[in-house]
Amino acid sequence: MIEVRLDNFDLLAIAESGQCFRFEGLDESTYEVIAQGTVLTVKALGEGRFLFACDEREYERVWRPYFDLDTDYSQYIRCVPAEDAFLSKACAFGNGIRILRQDPWEMLITFIISQQKNIPAIKKAVAVLSERFGESIGTGDVRRYAFPTPKALAARTEADLRDCALGYRAAYVLAAAKMVASGELDLAHMESLDDEALHNRLLTVPGIGPKVANCVMLFGFHRIAAFPRDVWINRIIEQEYQGCFAVERYPGFAGVIQQYMFYYARLGKDRTP
DNA sequence: TGCCAGGCTTCAC
DNA sequence: GTGAAGCATGGC
């Protein structure tokens, strides 16, 4: 166990911000996270203190980078002009969101699955996929499963994947898995591409269009300039910005701003004045 | 029960 | 280049 004090860190906001699908709330202050091939329990103790169920070495090696704890997110919120009432409220509500540094492969598949699904349905599909084809991990009495490897998914049939509630996306997932497993799509090499080249490379994968490519960039490659436009964001832009949102006002970090918008639109607008 | 979901592909035009 | 249809399935 390791206790740490963290600013701008909100487990609930991160868990519900639509960037990760393997956070499970164990009680009102505790989450179980499956990531990086391992299982972590984090408990909020109040007043910015958190209990991580791991040793200091694992915290430094795995979780500090995963939660992007060396970045000061208040710098992004300070760039929001006070006259933008919507974003000001969104940032206040979502203060504590961080852009997790998740695995590119897992994000590639997860966001292919995400199209035309709501978040509970995405979580379920990812859970079934992991239980069936992922490695057993953890030490608890209840088994947990890592996200399946490219090789593990590439070895399945389309029917196997359809049976995980993937629907028509099964063919896309299988094709993407085969591309990665064969080396045709080299995710490690793609880390070195600039944003535009990375986006274009992702668009060559079947089932990946502009929105999913931006999600993979933002959540899998930590390209925080990427600004995914889904039905929620488009609705906000129509309702709050007369159809035109000035992304260029947030150069290099529009993706962070987008997360505050998304989270507030989904969960905040009915709870704050 | 019907509508909608962190969209994409295909095919007219 | 633009627009509409079709796609599978689960959540609410």
mmCIF file of N, CA and C in Angstrom, chain A residues 164-266:
data_model
loop_
_atom_site.group_PDB
_atom_site.id
_atom_site.type_symbol
_atom_site.label_atom_id
_atom_site.label_comp_id
_atom_site.label_asym_id
_atom_site.label_seq_id
_atom_site.Cartn_x
_atom_site.Cartn_y
_atom_site.Cartn_z
ATOM 1 N N CYS A 164 -19.116 -12.085 -28.735
ATOM 2 C CA CYS A 164 -18.788 -11.194 -27.611
ATOM 3 C C CYS A 164 -19.568 -9.892 -27.729
ATOM 4 N N ALA A 165 -20.718 -9.933 -28.350
ATOM 5 C CA ALA A 165 -21.596 -8.760 -28.499
ATOM 6 C C ALA A 165 -20.942 -7.669 -29.330
ATOM 7 N N LEU A 166 -20.103 -8.063 -30.273
ATOM 8 C CA LEU A 166 -19.448 -7.059 -31.115
ATOM 9 C C LEU A 166 -20.277 -6.705 -32.344
ATOM 10 N N GLY A 167 -21.204 -7.581 -32.723
ATOM 11 C CA GLY A 167 -22.031 -7.293 -33.886
ATOM 12 C C GLY A 167 -21.195 -7.151 -35.144
ATOM 13 N N TYR A 168 -21.563 -6.184 -35.975
ATOM 14 C CA TYR A 168 -20.866 -5.998 -37.257
ATOM 15 C C TYR A 168 -19.416 -5.558 -37.074
ATOM 16 N N ARG A 169 -19.041 -5.126 -35.851
ATOM 17 C CA ARG A 169 -17.667 -4.669 -35.599
ATOM 18 C C ARG A 169 -16.687 -5.829 -35.515
ATOM 19 N N ALA A 170 -17.208 -7.059 -35.402
ATOM 20 C CA ALA A 170 -16.337 -8.231 -35.244
ATOM 21 C C ALA A 170 -15.338 -8.331 -36.397
ATOM 22 N N ALA A 171 -15.805 -8.091 -37.611
ATOM 23 C CA ALA A 171 -14.908 -8.178 -38.775
ATOM 24 C C ALA A 171 -13.813 -7.126 -38.688
ATOM 25 N N TYR A 172 -14.169 -5.929 -38.221
ATOM 26 C CA TYR A 172 -13.168 -4.864 -38.077
ATOM 27 C C TYR A 172 -12.121 -5.247 -37.032
ATOM 28 N N VAL A 173 -12.595 -5.761 -35.894
ATOM 29 C CA VAL A 173 -11.681 -6.130 -34.805
ATOM 30 C C VAL A 173 -10.731 -7.230 -35.263
ATOM 31 N N LEU A 174 -11.274 -8.214 -35.954
ATOM 32 C CA LEU A 174 -10.432 -9.316 -36.429
ATOM 33 C C LEU A 174 -9.389 -8.818 -37.433
ATOM 34 N N ALA A 175 -9.813 -7.971 -38.345
ATOM 35 C CA ALA A 175 -8.882 -7.433 -39.348
ATOM 36 C C ALA A 175 -7.785 -6.612 -38.674
ATOM 37 N N ALA A 176 -8.159 -5.789 -37.711
ATOM 38 C CA ALA A 176 -7.170 -4.965 -37.010
ATOM 39 C C ALA A 176 -6.192 -5.844 -36.230
ATOM 40 N N ALA A 177 -6.724 -6.872 -35.592
ATOM 41 C CA ALA A 177 -5.863 -7.783 -34.821
ATOM 42 C C ALA A 177 -4.856 -8.477 -35.737
ATOM 43 N N LYS A 178 -5.309 -8.876 -36.896
ATOM 44 C CA LYS A 178 -4.401 -9.543 -37.837
ATOM 45 C C LYS A 178 -3.338 -8.574 -38.350
ATOM 46 N N MET A 179 -3.737 -7.332 -38.564
ATOM 47 C CA MET A 179 -2.762 -6.333 -39.014
ATOM 48 C C MET A 179 -1.677 -6.115 -37.979
ATOM 49 N N VAL A 180 -2.070 -6.059 -36.698
ATOM 50 C CA VAL A 180 -1.089 -5.822 -35.636
ATOM 51 C C VAL A 180 -0.253 -7.080 -35.397
ATOM 52 N N ALA A 181 -0.919 -8.229 -35.354
ATOM 53 C CA ALA A 181 -0.202 -9.479 -35.065
ATOM 54 C C ALA A 181 0.825 -9.792 -36.154
ATOM 55 N N SER A 182 0.510 -9.434 -37.386
ATOM 56 C CA SER A 182 1.427 -9.736 -38.498
ATOM 57 C C SER A 182 2.553 -8.720 -38.614
ATOM 58 N N GLY A 183 2.407 -7.603 -37.920
ATOM 59 C CA GLY A 183 3.411 -6.557 -38.026
ATOM 60 C C GLY A 183 3.106 -5.535 -39.105
ATOM 61 N N GLU A 184 2.036 -5.782 -39.871
ATOM 62 C CA GLU A 184 1.656 -4.828 -40.916
ATOM 63 C C GLU A 184 1.351 -3.462 -40.306
ATOM 64 N N LEU A 185 0.713 -3.489 -39.140
ATOM 65 C CA LEU A 185 0.457 -2.247 -38.408
ATOM 66 C C LEU A 185 1.362 -2.256 -37.188
ATOM 67 N N ASP A 186 2.424 -1.447 -37.234
ATOM 68 C CA ASP A 186 3.454 -1.450 -36.193
ATOM 69 C C ASP A 186 3.187 -0.310 -35.213
ATOM 70 N N LEU A 187 2.516 -0.652 -34.126
ATOM 71 C CA LEU A 187 2.089 0.383 -33.177
ATOM 72 C C LEU A 187 3.292 1.069 -32.522
ATOM 73 N N ALA A 188 4.348 0.303 -32.274
ATOM 74 C CA ALA A 188 5.538 0.900 -31.643
ATOM 75 C C ALA A 188 6.156 1.935 -32.579
ATOM 76 N N HIS A 189 6.216 1.596 -33.843
ATOM 77 C CA HIS A 189 6.761 2.549 -34.818
ATOM 78 C C HIS A 189 5.866 3.779 -34.951
ATOM 79 N N MET A 190 4.564 3.556 -34.838
ATOM 80 C CA MET A 190 3.612 4.669 -35.001
ATOM 81 C C MET A 190 3.761 5.733 -33.911
ATOM 82 N N GLU A 191 4.366 5.341 -32.782
ATOM 83 C CA GLU A 191 4.633 6.325 -31.725
ATOM 84 C C GLU A 191 5.500 7.469 -32.249
ATOM 85 N N SER A 192 6.346 7.162 -33.239
ATOM 86 C CA SER A 192 7.301 8.162 -33.724
ATOM 87 C C SER A 192 6.699 9.070 -34.798
ATOM 88 N N LEU A 193 5.503 8.748 -35.284
ATOM 89 C CA LEU A 193 4.893 9.574 -36.326
ATOM 90 C C LEU A 193 4.351 10.876 -35.745
ATOM 91 N N ASP A 194 4.304 11.913 -36.570
ATOM 92 C CA ASP A 194 3.648 13.129 -36.101
ATOM 93 C C ASP A 194 2.132 12.926 -36.141
ATOM 94 N N ASP A 195 1.400 13.876 -35.587
ATOM 95 C CA ASP A 195 -0.039 13.687 -35.414
ATOM 96 C C ASP A 195 -0.754 13.407 -36.735
ATOM 97 N N GLU A 196 -0.420 14.160 -37.756
ATOM 98 C CA GLU A 196 -1.118 13.999 -39.033
ATOM 99 C C GLU A 196 -0.825 12.632 -39.651
ATOM 100 N N ALA A 197 0.447 12.222 -39.614
ATOM 101 C CA ALA A 197 0.817 10.924 -40.180
ATOM 102 C C ALA A 197 0.189 9.782 -39.391
ATOM 103 N N LEU A 198 0.142 9.944 -38.076
ATOM 104 C CA LEU A 198 -0.469 8.920 -37.228
ATOM 105 C C LEU A 198 -1.959 8.792 -37.541
ATOM 106 N N HIS A 199 -2.611 9.928 -37.668
ATOM 107 C CA HIS A 199 -4.043 9.934 -37.999
ATOM 108 C C HIS A 199 -4.280 9.225 -39.322
ATOM 109 N N ASN A 200 -3.494 9.557 -40.314
ATOM 110 C CA ASN A 200 -3.660 8.940 -41.633
ATOM 111 C C ASN A 200 -3.389 7.442 -41.601
ATOM 112 N N ARG A 201 -2.409 7.048 -40.813
ATOM 113 C CA ARG A 201 -2.107 5.615 -40.711
ATOM 114 C C ARG A 201 -3.273 4.875 -40.060
ATOM 115 N N LEU A 202 -3.841 5.456 -39.027
ATOM 116 C CA LEU A 202 -4.974 4.812 -38.347
ATOM 117 C C LEU A 202 -6.173 4.682 -39.280
ATOM 118 N N LEU A 203 -6.344 5.646 -40.178
ATOM 119 C CA LEU A 203 -7.490 5.604 -41.094
ATOM 120 C C LEU A 203 -7.399 4.453 -42.092
ATOM 121 N N THR A 204 -6.231 3.840 -42.207
ATOM 122 C CA THR A 204 -6.093 2.698 -43.131
ATOM 123 C C THR A 204 -6.640 1.404 -42.523
ATOM 124 N N VAL A 205 -6.955 1.435 -41.241
ATOM 125 C CA VAL A 205 -7.471 0.229 -40.583
ATOM 126 C C VAL A 205 -8.980 0.163 -40.813
ATOM 127 N N PRO A 206 -9.480 -0.983 -41.269
ATOM 128 C CA PRO A 206 -10.926 -1.082 -41.500
ATOM 129 C C PRO A 206 -11.724 -0.854 -40.221
ATOM 130 N N GLY A 207 -12.751 -0.039 -40.320
ATOM 131 C CA GLY A 207 -13.572 0.249 -39.156
ATOM 132 C C GLY A 207 -13.126 1.475 -38.400
ATOM 133 N N ILE A 208 -11.996 2.066 -38.818
ATOM 134 C CA ILE A 208 -11.529 3.290 -38.173
ATOM 135 C C ILE A 208 -11.755 4.475 -39.107
ATOM 136 N N GLY A 209 -12.558 5.407 -38.653
ATOM 137 C CA GLY A 209 -12.783 6.662 -39.352
ATOM 138 C C GLY A 209 -12.198 7.796 -38.530
ATOM 139 N N PRO A 210 -12.527 9.022 -38.854
ATOM 140 C CA PRO A 210 -11.916 10.171 -38.171
ATOM 141 C C PRO A 210 -12.142 10.194 -36.663
ATOM 142 N N LYS A 211 -13.332 9.857 -36.238
ATOM 143 C CA LYS A 211 -13.621 9.946 -34.805
ATOM 144 C C LYS A 211 -12.840 8.907 -34.010
ATOM 145 N N VAL A 212 -12.885 7.650 -34.458
ATOM 146 C CA VAL A 212 -12.166 6.590 -33.739
ATOM 147 C C VAL A 212 -10.662 6.842 -33.799
ATOM 148 N N ALA A 213 -10.164 7.306 -34.932
ATOM 149 C CA ALA A 213 -8.734 7.609 -35.046
ATOM 150 C C ALA A 213 -8.328 8.645 -34.002
ATOM 151 N N ASN A 214 -9.149 9.661 -33.828
ATOM 152 C CA ASN A 214 -8.829 10.684 -32.831
ATOM 153 C C ASN A 214 -8.876 10.126 -31.416
ATOM 154 N N CYS A 215 -9.805 9.232 -31.148
ATOM 155 C CA CYS A 215 -9.855 8.611 -29.818
ATOM 156 C C CYS A 215 -8.605 7.765 -29.570
ATOM 157 N N VAL A 216 -8.192 6.992 -30.545
ATOM 158 C CA VAL A 216 -6.991 6.163 -30.384
ATOM 159 C C VAL A 216 -5.771 7.056 -30.177
ATOM 160 N N MET A 217 -5.726 8.148 -30.922
ATOM 161 C CA MET A 217 -4.601 9.080 -30.752
ATOM 162 C C MET A 217 -4.593 9.684 -29.356
ATOM 163 N N LEU A 218 -5.758 10.145 -28.910
ATOM 164 C CA LEU A 218 -5.842 10.837 -27.623
ATOM 165 C C LEU A 218 -5.611 9.901 -26.444
ATOM 166 N N PHE A 219 -6.257 8.736 -26.482
ATOM 167 C CA PHE A 219 -6.229 7.860 -25.309
ATOM 168 C C PHE A 219 -5.153 6.772 -25.386
ATOM 169 N N GLY A 220 -4.722 6.431 -26.602
ATOM 170 C CA GLY A 220 -3.729 5.367 -26.744
ATOM 171 C C GLY A 220 -2.330 5.892 -27.009
ATOM 172 N N PHE A 221 -2.248 7.037 -27.688
ATOM 173 C CA PHE A 221 -0.934 7.600 -28.027
ATOM 174 C C PHE A 221 -0.672 8.921 -27.293
ATOM 175 N N HIS A 222 -1.596 9.279 -26.423
ATOM 176 C CA HIS A 222 -1.481 10.509 -25.641
ATOM 177 C C HIS A 222 -1.194 11.721 -26.528
ATOM 178 N N ARG A 223 -1.862 11.801 -27.662
ATOM 179 C CA ARG A 223 -1.753 12.980 -28.518
ATOM 180 C C ARG A 223 -2.899 13.906 -28.114
ATOM 181 N N ILE A 224 -2.606 14.770 -27.159
ATOM 182 C CA ILE A 224 -3.692 15.520 -26.539
ATOM 183 C C ILE A 224 -4.193 16.680 -27.388
ATOM 184 N N ALA A 225 -3.633 16.826 -28.580
ATOM 185 C CA ALA A 225 -4.213 17.793 -29.514
ATOM 186 C C ALA A 225 -5.399 17.195 -30.269
ATOM 187 N N ALA A 226 -5.511 15.862 -30.258
ATOM 188 C CA ALA A 226 -6.598 15.202 -30.999
ATOM 189 C C ALA A 226 -7.940 15.528 -30.353
ATOM 190 N N PHE A 227 -8.919 15.819 -31.183
ATOM 191 C CA PHE A 227 -10.217 16.309 -30.697
ATOM 192 C C PHE A 227 -11.335 15.441 -31.297
ATOM 193 N N PRO A 228 -11.667 14.328 -30.645
ATOM 194 C CA PRO A 228 -12.707 13.452 -31.191
ATOM 195 C C PRO A 228 -14.075 14.134 -31.161
ATOM 196 N N ARG A 229 -14.766 14.044 -32.289
ATOM 197 C CA ARG A 229 -16.111 14.617 -32.387
ATOM 198 C C ARG A 229 -17.108 13.487 -32.513
ATOM 199 N N ASP A 230 -17.805 13.211 -31.432
ATOM 200 C CA ASP A 230 -18.846 12.192 -31.451
ATOM 201 C C ASP A 230 -20.205 12.870 -31.356
ATOM 202 N N VAL A 231 -21.256 12.091 -31.191
ATOM 203 C CA VAL A 231 -22.596 12.686 -31.157
ATOM 204 C C VAL A 231 -22.751 13.663 -29.990
ATOM 205 N N TRP A 232 -22.087 13.387 -28.875
ATOM 206 C CA TRP A 232 -22.189 14.279 -27.710
ATOM 207 C C TRP A 232 -21.514 15.613 -27.991
ATOM 208 N N ILE A 233 -20.290 15.548 -28.509
ATOM 209 C CA ILE A 233 -19.539 16.771 -28.784
ATOM 210 C C ILE A 233 -20.242 17.588 -29.872
ATOM 211 N N ASN A 234 -20.717 16.911 -30.899
ATOM 212 C CA ASN A 234 -21.427 17.636 -31.964
ATOM 213 C C ASN A 234 -22.685 18.313 -31.425
ATOM 214 N N ARG A 235 -23.355 17.642 -30.514
ATOM 215 C CA ARG A 235 -24.561 18.221 -29.909
ATOM 216 C C ARG A 235 -24.207 19.470 -29.103
ATOM 217 N N ILE A 236 -23.108 19.390 -28.341
ATOM 218 C CA ILE A 236 -22.662 20.548 -27.553
ATOM 219 C C ILE A 236 -22.338 21.715 -28.492
ATOM 220 N N ILE A 237 -21.605 21.412 -29.561
ATOM 221 C CA ILE A 237 -21.191 22.474 -30.476
ATOM 222 C C ILE A 237 -22.417 23.125 -31.125
ATOM 223 N N GLU A 238 -23.423 22.326 -31.440
ATOM 224 C CA GLU A 238 -24.648 22.883 -32.008
ATOM 225 C C GLU A 238 -25.387 23.747 -30.991
ATOM 226 N N GLN A 239 -25.520 23.224 -29.761
ATOM 227 C CA GLN A 239 -26.359 23.885 -28.766
ATOM 228 C C GLN A 239 -25.674 25.067 -28.089
ATOM 229 N N GLU A 240 -24.365 24.953 -27.861
ATOM 230 C CA GLU A 240 -23.664 25.960 -27.055
ATOM 231 C C GLU A 240 -22.775 26.887 -27.875
ATOM 232 N N TYR A 241 -22.400 26.479 -29.089
ATOM 233 C CA TYR A 241 -21.439 27.269 -29.869
ATOM 234 C C TYR A 241 -21.931 27.577 -31.283
ATOM 235 N N GLN A 242 -23.247 27.511 -31.474
ATOM 236 C CA GLN A 242 -23.844 27.841 -32.776
ATOM 237 C C GLN A 242 -23.166 27.093 -33.936
ATOM 238 N N GLY A 243 -22.784 25.853 -33.647
ATOM 239 C CA GLY A 243 -22.242 25.002 -34.706
ATOM 240 C C GLY A 243 -20.769 25.174 -34.989
ATOM 241 N N CYS A 244 -20.068 26.055 -34.246
ATOM 242 C CA CYS A 244 -18.650 26.292 -34.532
ATOM 243 C C CYS A 244 -17.857 26.466 -33.234
ATOM 244 N N PHE A 245 -17.047 25.470 -32.893
ATOM 245 C CA PHE A 245 -16.216 25.547 -31.699
ATOM 246 C C PHE A 245 -14.779 25.847 -32.104
ATOM 247 N N ALA A 246 -14.179 26.851 -31.467
ATOM 248 C CA ALA A 246 -12.828 27.306 -31.844
ATOM 249 C C ALA A 246 -11.767 26.407 -31.206
ATOM 250 N N VAL A 247 -11.497 25.274 -31.851
ATOM 251 C CA VAL A 247 -10.484 24.335 -31.352
ATOM 252 C C VAL A 247 -9.119 25.011 -31.259
ATOM 253 N N GLU A 248 -8.850 25.926 -32.186
ATOM 254 C CA GLU A 248 -7.531 26.560 -32.246
ATOM 255 C C GLU A 248 -7.240 27.436 -31.033
ATOM 256 N N ARG A 249 -8.257 27.697 -30.223
ATOM 257 C CA ARG A 249 -8.034 28.456 -28.998
ATOM 258 C C ARG A 249 -7.227 27.640 -27.985
ATOM 259 N N TYR A 250 -7.194 26.328 -28.191
ATOM 260 C CA TYR A 250 -6.513 25.429 -27.248
ATOM 261 C C TYR A 250 -5.428 24.648 -27.975
ATOM 262 N N PRO A 251 -4.412 25.351 -28.455
ATOM 263 C CA PRO A 251 -3.409 24.720 -29.320
ATOM 264 C C PRO A 251 -2.611 23.649 -28.587
ATOM 265 N N GLY A 252 -2.619 22.466 -29.160
ATOM 266 C CA GLY A 252 -1.823 21.379 -28.606
ATOM 267 C C GLY A 252 -2.480 20.591 -27.497
ATOM 268 N N PHE A 253 -3.648 21.031 -27.017
ATOM 269 C CA PHE A 253 -4.289 20.291 -25.917
ATOM 270 C C PHE A 253 -5.808 20.299 -26.011
ATOM 271 N N ALA A 254 -6.338 20.461 -27.214
ATOM 272 C CA ALA A 254 -7.801 20.506 -27.384
ATOM 273 C C ALA A 254 -8.467 19.216 -26.904
ATOM 274 N N GLY A 255 -7.730 18.110 -26.955
ATOM 275 C CA GLY A 255 -8.296 16.844 -26.510
ATOM 276 C C GLY A 255 -8.640 16.847 -25.030
ATOM 277 N N VAL A 256 -7.843 17.545 -24.235
ATOM 278 C CA VAL A 256 -8.131 17.648 -22.804
ATOM 279 C C VAL A 256 -9.435 18.423 -22.607
ATOM 280 N N ILE A 257 -9.549 19.530 -23.309
ATOM 281 C CA ILE A 257 -10.756 20.356 -23.238
ATOM 282 C C ILE A 257 -11.978 19.547 -23.668
ATOM 283 N N GLN A 258 -11.792 18.762 -24.715
ATOM 284 C CA GLN A 258 -12.865 17.908 -25.214
ATOM 285 C C GLN A 258 -13.366 16.952 -24.139
ATOM 286 N N GLN A 259 -12.451 16.449 -23.297
ATOM 287 C CA GLN A 259 -12.876 15.527 -22.237
ATOM 288 C C GLN A 259 -13.746 16.208 -21.202
ATOM 289 N N TYR A 260 -13.422 17.460 -20.856
ATOM 290 C CA TYR A 260 -14.275 18.194 -19.916
ATOM 291 C C TYR A 260 -15.664 18.399 -20.526
ATOM 292 N N MET A 261 -15.699 18.704 -21.811
ATOM 293 C CA MET A 261 -16.982 18.924 -22.493
ATOM 294 C C MET A 261 -17.815 17.644 -22.480
ATOM 295 N N PHE A 262 -17.177 16.543 -22.830
ATOM 296 C CA PHE A 262 -17.881 15.262 -22.925
ATOM 297 C C PHE A 262 -18.429 14.824 -21.569
ATOM 298 N N TYR A 263 -17.579 14.901 -20.566
ATOM 299 C CA TYR A 263 -17.972 14.441 -19.228
ATOM 300 C C TYR A 263 -19.113 15.301 -18.672
ATOM 301 N N TYR A 264 -19.001 16.591 -18.862
ATOM 302 C CA TYR A 264 -20.043 17.494 -18.357
ATOM 303 C C TYR A 264 -21.362 17.285 -19.107
ATOM 304 N N ALA A 265 -21.271 17.083 -20.406
ATOM 305 C CA ALA A 265 -22.494 16.878 -21.191
ATOM 306 C C ALA A 265 -23.203 15.594 -20.768
ATOM 307 N N ARG A 266 -22.422 14.557 -20.499
ATOM 308 C CA ARG A 266 -23.030 13.275 -20.142
ATOM 309 C C ARG A 266 -23.577 13.255 -18.731
#
